[in-house]
Amino acid sequence: MAQAKTLTKQELKRLLDVTRGGSRYAERDVTMLLLTHWCGLRVGEVAALRITDVVDEQRTVKAEIVLAAAVTKSKRARRIFVPKTMQQQLKRYVSALCQTSRDSYLFSTQKNSHFTANTATQHLQRLYVRAGIVGASSHSGRRTWLTELSSKGVGVRVLAEMAGHASIQTTQRYIDVNDEQMRRAAELI
């Protein structure tokens, strides 16, 4: 099976624009997508999030999300550092939620049940298809996130830790290299 496509900035913008303009639950869908693109969460981790994971008792969005070992692929707890832009998106989304219980799942389906990893995967896949992005999947956000950070000079060891990978070889497989990166590298000499 081919790796999920990494998105360009233009493709991500198109995905978000199409989702905002055509989704019945636009804030939910944009927030789910951005958690994969801006925080590197796996789709199953997104589906497992509860409101209490992202906001404190005063309903202030947290700067760090702690994923319990039970919801991560590696079965090791992991801290997610939430960029300010994602904190703002989460604030918009959470403030629009009708649920009052902080123990509720952060994302629910149109039938008011929570997403499973599988239903969230299928849902994100439909959003990519609707935006006309060929080769993208629910894992595209995570690959794009790692590739973007790598292209900005973040070391592979830091990326592996952030991604929850036990091996940097796993992380290296996620990272795409493009001509622009190679041009910049050549100019460093």
PDB file of C-alpha atoms in Angstrom:
ATOM      1  CA  MET A   1       0.000   0.000   0.000  1.00  0.00           C
ATOM      2  CA  ALA A   2       1.338   3.449  -0.950  1.00  0.00           C
ATOM      3  CA  GLN A   3       2.047   6.023   1.718  1.00  0.00           C
ATOM      4  CA  ALA A   4      -0.515   8.722   2.321  1.00  0.00           C
ATOM      5  CA  LYS A   5       0.052  11.897   0.335  1.00  0.00           C
ATOM      6  CA  THR A   6       1.665  14.866   2.051  1.00  0.00           C
ATOM      7  CA  LEU A   7      -0.242  18.034   1.290  1.00  0.00           C
ATOM      8  CA  THR A   8       1.150  21.320   0.046  1.00  0.00           C
ATOM      9  CA  LYS A   9       0.043  24.526   1.774  1.00  0.00           C
ATOM     10  CA  GLN A  10      -2.266  25.187  -1.189  1.00  0.00           C
ATOM     11  CA  GLU A  11      -3.855  21.731  -0.933  1.00  0.00           C
ATOM     12  CA  LEU A  12      -4.407  22.142   2.810  1.00  0.00           C
ATOM     13  CA  LYS A  13      -6.012  25.537   2.193  1.00  0.00           C
ATOM     14  CA  ARG A  14      -8.275  24.016  -0.476  1.00  0.00           C
ATOM     15  CA  LEU A  15      -9.205  21.150   1.859  1.00  0.00           C
ATOM     16  CA  LEU A  16     -10.140  23.584   4.636  1.00  0.00           C
ATOM     17  CA  ASP A  17     -12.015  25.925   2.262  1.00  0.00           C
ATOM     18  CA  VAL A  18     -14.024  23.077   0.729  1.00  0.00           C
ATOM     19  CA  THR A  19     -14.754  21.650   4.179  1.00  0.00           C
ATOM     20  CA  ARG A  20     -15.829  25.035   5.567  1.00  0.00           C
ATOM     21  CA  GLY A  21     -18.011  25.682   2.544  1.00  0.00           C
ATOM     22  CA  GLY A  22     -19.580  22.283   2.076  1.00  0.00           C
ATOM     23  CA  SER A  23     -19.724  20.447   5.372  1.00  0.00           C
ATOM     24  CA  ARG A  24     -22.824  20.419   7.546  1.00  0.00           C
ATOM     25  CA  TYR A  25     -20.521  20.212  10.591  1.00  0.00           C
ATOM     26  CA  ALA A  26     -17.730  22.440   9.310  1.00  0.00           C
ATOM     27  CA  GLU A  27     -16.155  23.453  12.643  1.00  0.00           C
ATOM     28  CA  ARG A  28     -16.029  19.846  13.800  1.00  0.00           C
ATOM     29  CA  ASP A  29     -14.551  18.619  10.538  1.00  0.00           C
ATOM     30  CA  VAL A  30     -11.978  21.416  10.264  1.00  0.00           C
ATOM     31  CA  THR A  31     -10.929  20.831  13.877  1.00  0.00           C
ATOM     32  CA  MET A  32     -10.518  17.091  13.296  1.00  0.00           C
ATOM     33  CA  LEU A  33      -8.434  17.717  10.175  1.00  0.00           C
ATOM     34  CA  LEU A  34      -6.256  20.332  11.849  1.00  0.00           C
ATOM     35  CA  LEU A  35      -5.503  18.092  14.823  1.00  0.00           C
ATOM     36  CA  THR A  36      -3.866  15.722  12.351  1.00  0.00           C
ATOM     37  CA  HIS A  37      -2.144  18.491  10.333  1.00  0.00           C
ATOM     38  CA  TRP A  38      -1.046  20.831  13.123  1.00  0.00           C
ATOM     39  CA  CYS A  39      -0.558  18.412  16.044  1.00  0.00           C
ATOM     40  CA  GLY A  40       0.271  15.176  14.265  1.00  0.00           C
ATOM     41  CA  LEU A  41      -2.442  13.135  15.943  1.00  0.00           C
ATOM     42  CA  ARG A  42      -3.427   9.793  14.467  1.00  0.00           C
ATOM     43  CA  VAL A  43      -7.078   9.606  13.480  1.00  0.00           C
ATOM     44  CA  GLY A  44      -7.798   7.090  16.270  1.00  0.00           C
ATOM     45  CA  GLU A  45      -6.294   9.519  18.780  1.00  0.00           C
ATOM     46  CA  VAL A  46      -8.518  12.304  17.429  1.00  0.00           C
ATOM     47  CA  ALA A  47     -11.582  10.072  17.731  1.00  0.00           C
ATOM     48  CA  ALA A  48     -10.694   9.144  21.334  1.00  0.00           C
ATOM     49  CA  LEU A  49     -10.311  12.737  22.572  1.00  0.00           C
ATOM     50  CA  ARG A  50     -12.647  13.899  25.285  1.00  0.00           C
ATOM     51  CA  ILE A  51     -13.490  17.494  26.090  1.00  0.00           C
ATOM     52  CA  THR A  52     -11.542  17.179  29.342  1.00  0.00           C
ATOM     53  CA  ASP A  53      -8.427  16.321  27.324  1.00  0.00           C
ATOM     54  CA  VAL A  54      -8.415  19.734  25.631  1.00  0.00           C
ATOM     55  CA  VAL A  55      -9.960  22.148  28.149  1.00  0.00           C
ATOM     56  CA  ASP A  56      -9.486  22.695  31.874  1.00  0.00           C
ATOM     57  CA  GLU A  57     -12.211  23.210  34.509  1.00  0.00           C
ATOM     58  CA  GLN A  58     -12.691  26.836  33.382  1.00  0.00           C
ATOM     59  CA  ARG A  59     -13.075  25.594  29.777  1.00  0.00           C
ATOM     60  CA  THR A  60      -9.777  27.204  28.793  1.00  0.00           C
ATOM     61  CA  VAL A  61      -8.010  25.344  25.998  1.00  0.00           C
ATOM     62  CA  LYS A  62      -4.877  23.587  27.194  1.00  0.00           C
ATOM     63  CA  ALA A  63      -1.456  24.237  25.651  1.00  0.00           C
ATOM     64  CA  GLU A  64      -0.643  20.529  26.035  1.00  0.00           C
ATOM     65  CA  ILE A  65      -2.834  17.488  25.490  1.00  0.00           C
ATOM     66  CA  VAL A  66      -1.854  14.313  27.298  1.00  0.00           C
ATOM     67  CA  LEU A  67      -2.867  11.198  25.401  1.00  0.00           C
ATOM     68  CA  ALA A  68      -3.407   8.212  27.669  1.00  0.00           C
ATOM     69  CA  ALA A  69      -1.467   5.074  26.824  1.00  0.00           C
ATOM     70  CA  ALA A  70      -4.727   3.268  26.061  1.00  0.00           C
ATOM     71  CA  VAL A  71      -5.457   5.509  23.043  1.00  0.00           C
ATOM     72  CA  THR A  72      -2.003   5.613  21.431  1.00  0.00           C
ATOM     73  CA  LYS A  73      -0.750   3.095  18.904  1.00  0.00           C
ATOM     74  CA  SER A  74       2.429   2.478  20.919  1.00  0.00           C
ATOM     75  CA  LYS A  75       0.442   2.059  24.166  1.00  0.00           C
ATOM     76  CA  ARG A  76       2.682   4.736  25.741  1.00  0.00           C
ATOM     77  CA  ALA A  77       1.255   8.003  27.017  1.00  0.00           C
ATOM     78  CA  ARG A  78       2.295  11.012  24.945  1.00  0.00           C
ATOM     79  CA  ARG A  79       2.211  14.776  25.365  1.00  0.00           C
ATOM     80  CA  ILE A  80       0.989  16.815  22.436  1.00  0.00           C
ATOM     81  CA  PHE A  81       2.118  20.435  22.307  1.00  0.00           C
ATOM     82  CA  VAL A  82      -0.736  22.444  20.850  1.00  0.00           C
ATOM     83  CA  PRO A  83       0.298  25.407  18.672  1.00  0.00           C
ATOM     84  CA  LYS A  84      -1.498  28.696  19.351  1.00  0.00           C
ATOM     85  CA  THR A  85      -3.343  28.527  16.027  1.00  0.00           C
ATOM     86  CA  MET A  86      -4.733  25.123  17.000  1.00  0.00           C
ATOM     87  CA  GLN A  87      -5.641  26.412  20.462  1.00  0.00           C
ATOM     88  CA  GLN A  88      -7.696  29.141  18.774  1.00  0.00           C
ATOM     89  CA  GLN A  89      -9.430  26.595  16.542  1.00  0.00           C
ATOM     90  CA  LEU A  90     -10.194  24.383  19.548  1.00  0.00           C
ATOM     91  CA  LYS A  91     -11.556  27.398  21.436  1.00  0.00           C
ATOM     92  CA  ARG A  92     -13.945  28.198  18.556  1.00  0.00           C
ATOM     93  CA  TYR A  93     -15.044  24.583  18.312  1.00  0.00           C
ATOM     94  CA  VAL A  94     -15.477  23.922  22.049  1.00  0.00           C
ATOM     95  CA  SER A  95     -17.377  27.170  22.597  1.00  0.00           C
ATOM     96  CA  ALA A  96     -19.910  26.048  19.971  1.00  0.00           C
ATOM     97  CA  LEU A  97     -20.484  22.621  21.565  1.00  0.00           C
ATOM     98  CA  CYS A  98     -23.826  22.025  23.242  1.00  0.00           C
ATOM     99  CA  GLN A  99     -22.437  19.336  25.540  1.00  0.00           C
ATOM    100  CA  THR A 100     -21.833  20.482  29.083  1.00  0.00           C
ATOM    101  CA  SER A 101     -20.061  17.413  30.401  1.00  0.00           C
ATOM    102  CA  ARG A 102     -16.294  17.634  30.157  1.00  0.00           C
ATOM    103  CA  ASP A 103     -16.223  13.819  30.072  1.00  0.00           C
ATOM    104  CA  SER A 104     -18.031  13.707  26.720  1.00  0.00           C
ATOM    105  CA  TYR A 105     -16.153  12.848  23.568  1.00  0.00           C
ATOM    106  CA  LEU A 106     -14.848  15.929  21.782  1.00  0.00           C
ATOM    107  CA  PHE A 107     -16.223  14.796  18.429  1.00  0.00           C
ATOM    108  CA  SER A 108     -19.541  13.151  17.793  1.00  0.00           C
ATOM    109  CA  THR A 109     -21.229  11.943  14.639  1.00  0.00           C
ATOM    110  CA  GLN A 110     -24.455  13.368  13.235  1.00  0.00           C
ATOM    111  CA  LYS A 111     -26.260  10.650  15.192  1.00  0.00           C
ATOM    112  CA  ASN A 112     -24.675  11.924  18.432  1.00  0.00           C
ATOM    113  CA  SER A 113     -22.498   8.887  19.000  1.00  0.00           C
ATOM    114  CA  HIS A 114     -18.738   9.248  19.157  1.00  0.00           C
ATOM    115  CA  PHE A 115     -16.478   8.470  16.232  1.00  0.00           C
ATOM    116  CA  THR A 116     -14.537   5.231  16.280  1.00  0.00           C
ATOM    117  CA  ALA A 117     -11.105   5.152  14.668  1.00  0.00           C
ATOM    118  CA  ASN A 118     -12.696   3.459  11.657  1.00  0.00           C
ATOM    119  CA  THR A 119     -15.625   5.863  11.233  1.00  0.00           C
ATOM    120  CA  ALA A 120     -13.293   8.858  11.697  1.00  0.00           C
ATOM    121  CA  THR A 121     -10.928   7.410   9.066  1.00  0.00           C
ATOM    122  CA  GLN A 122     -13.795   7.019   6.600  1.00  0.00           C
ATOM    123  CA  HIS A 123     -15.074  10.503   7.398  1.00  0.00           C
ATOM    124  CA  LEU A 124     -11.724  12.233   6.852  1.00  0.00           C
ATOM    125  CA  GLN A 125     -11.240  10.233   3.640  1.00  0.00           C
ATOM    126  CA  ARG A 126     -14.532  11.632   2.320  1.00  0.00           C
ATOM    127  CA  LEU A 127     -13.363  15.177   3.135  1.00  0.00           C
ATOM    128  CA  TYR A 128     -10.151  14.672   1.123  1.00  0.00           C
ATOM    129  CA  VAL A 129     -12.123  13.213  -1.805  1.00  0.00           C
ATOM    130  CA  ARG A 130     -14.609  16.103  -1.713  1.00  0.00           C
ATOM    131  CA  ALA A 131     -11.648  18.523  -1.933  1.00  0.00           C
ATOM    132  CA  GLY A 132     -10.283  16.585  -4.920  1.00  0.00           C
ATOM    133  CA  ILE A 133      -6.985  15.667  -3.283  1.00  0.00           C
ATOM    134  CA  VAL A 134      -5.880  12.418  -4.883  1.00  0.00           C
ATOM    135  CA  GLY A 135      -3.797  10.020  -2.788  1.00  0.00           C
ATOM    136  CA  ALA A 136      -4.663  11.628   0.536  1.00  0.00           C
ATOM    137  CA  SER A 137      -5.938   9.623   3.477  1.00  0.00           C
ATOM    138  CA  SER A 138      -6.599  10.064   7.163  1.00  0.00           C
ATOM    139  CA  HIS A 139      -2.833   9.670   7.684  1.00  0.00           C
ATOM    140  CA  SER A 140      -1.955  12.557   5.351  1.00  0.00           C
ATOM    141  CA  GLY A 141      -2.167  15.126   8.124  1.00  0.00           C
ATOM    142  CA  ARG A 142       0.353  13.296  10.274  1.00  0.00           C
ATOM    143  CA  ARG A 143       2.780  12.823   7.356  1.00  0.00           C
ATOM    144  CA  THR A 144       2.376  16.455   6.321  1.00  0.00           C
ATOM    145  CA  TRP A 145       2.998  17.618   9.913  1.00  0.00           C
ATOM    146  CA  LEU A 146       6.229  15.615  10.192  1.00  0.00           C
ATOM    147  CA  THR A 147       7.425  16.699   6.743  1.00  0.00           C
ATOM    148  CA  GLU A 148       6.698  20.377   7.480  1.00  0.00           C
ATOM    149  CA  LEU A 149       8.553  20.298  10.797  1.00  0.00           C
ATOM    150  CA  SER A 150      11.495  18.486   9.213  1.00  0.00           C
ATOM    151  CA  SER A 151      11.700  21.033   6.397  1.00  0.00           C
ATOM    152  CA  LYS A 152      11.861  23.779   9.038  1.00  0.00           C
ATOM    153  CA  GLY A 153      14.919  22.163  10.597  1.00  0.00           C
ATOM    154  CA  VAL A 154      13.455  20.166  13.481  1.00  0.00           C
ATOM    155  CA  GLY A 155      15.716  17.193  14.133  1.00  0.00           C
ATOM    156  CA  VAL A 156      14.533  13.655  13.536  1.00  0.00           C
ATOM    157  CA  ARG A 157      15.050  12.706  17.210  1.00  0.00           C
ATOM    158  CA  VAL A 158      12.688  15.489  18.333  1.00  0.00           C
ATOM    159  CA  LEU A 159      10.208  14.525  15.617  1.00  0.00           C
ATOM    160  CA  ALA A 160      10.277  10.873  16.720  1.00  0.00           C
ATOM    161  CA  GLU A 161       9.532  11.894  20.300  1.00  0.00           C
ATOM    162  CA  MET A 162       6.711  14.221  19.248  1.00  0.00           C
ATOM    163  CA  ALA A 163       5.215  11.546  16.999  1.00  0.00           C
ATOM    164  CA  GLY A 164       5.467   8.849  19.657  1.00  0.00           C
ATOM    165  CA  HIS A 165       7.782   6.691  17.548  1.00  0.00           C
ATOM    166  CA  ALA A 166      10.171   4.373  19.379  1.00  0.00           C
ATOM    167  CA  SER A 167      12.550   4.411  16.415  1.00  0.00           C
ATOM    168  CA  ILE A 168      13.792   7.312  14.315  1.00  0.00           C
ATOM    169  CA  GLN A 169      13.709   4.958  11.307  1.00  0.00           C
ATOM    170  CA  THR A 170       9.915   4.952  11.577  1.00  0.00           C
ATOM    171  CA  THR A 171       9.872   8.743  11.640  1.00  0.00           C
ATOM    172  CA  GLN A 172      12.189   8.968   8.634  1.00  0.00           C
ATOM    173  CA  ARG A 173       9.740   6.916   6.558  1.00  0.00           C
ATOM    174  CA  TYR A 174       7.067   9.560   7.180  1.00  0.00           C
ATOM    175  CA  ILE A 175       9.122  12.491   5.944  1.00  0.00           C
ATOM    176  CA  ASP A 176       8.951  13.496   2.294  1.00  0.00           C
ATOM    177  CA  VAL A 177      11.917  15.277   0.718  1.00  0.00           C
ATOM    178  CA  ASN A 178      11.327  17.732  -2.105  1.00  0.00           C
ATOM    179  CA  ASP A 179      13.437  19.678  -4.580  1.00  0.00           C
ATOM    180  CA  GLU A 180      13.173  22.936  -2.622  1.00  0.00           C
ATOM    181  CA  GLN A 181      14.624  21.276   0.503  1.00  0.00           C
ATOM    182  CA  MET A 182      17.483  19.829  -1.527  1.00  0.00           C
ATOM    183  CA  ARG A 183      18.164  23.252  -3.126  1.00  0.00           C
ATOM    184  CA  ARG A 184      18.351  24.884   0.326  1.00  0.00           C
ATOM    185  CA  ALA A 185      20.596  22.090   1.590  1.00  0.00           C
ATOM    186  CA  ALA A 186      22.962  22.525  -1.371  1.00  0.00           C
ATOM    187  CA  GLU A 187      23.271  26.246  -0.597  1.00  0.00           C
ATOM    188  CA  LEU A 188      24.430  25.524   2.962  1.00  0.00           C
ATOM    189  CA  ILE A 189      27.890  24.501   1.758  1.00  0.00           C
TER     190      ILE A 189
END
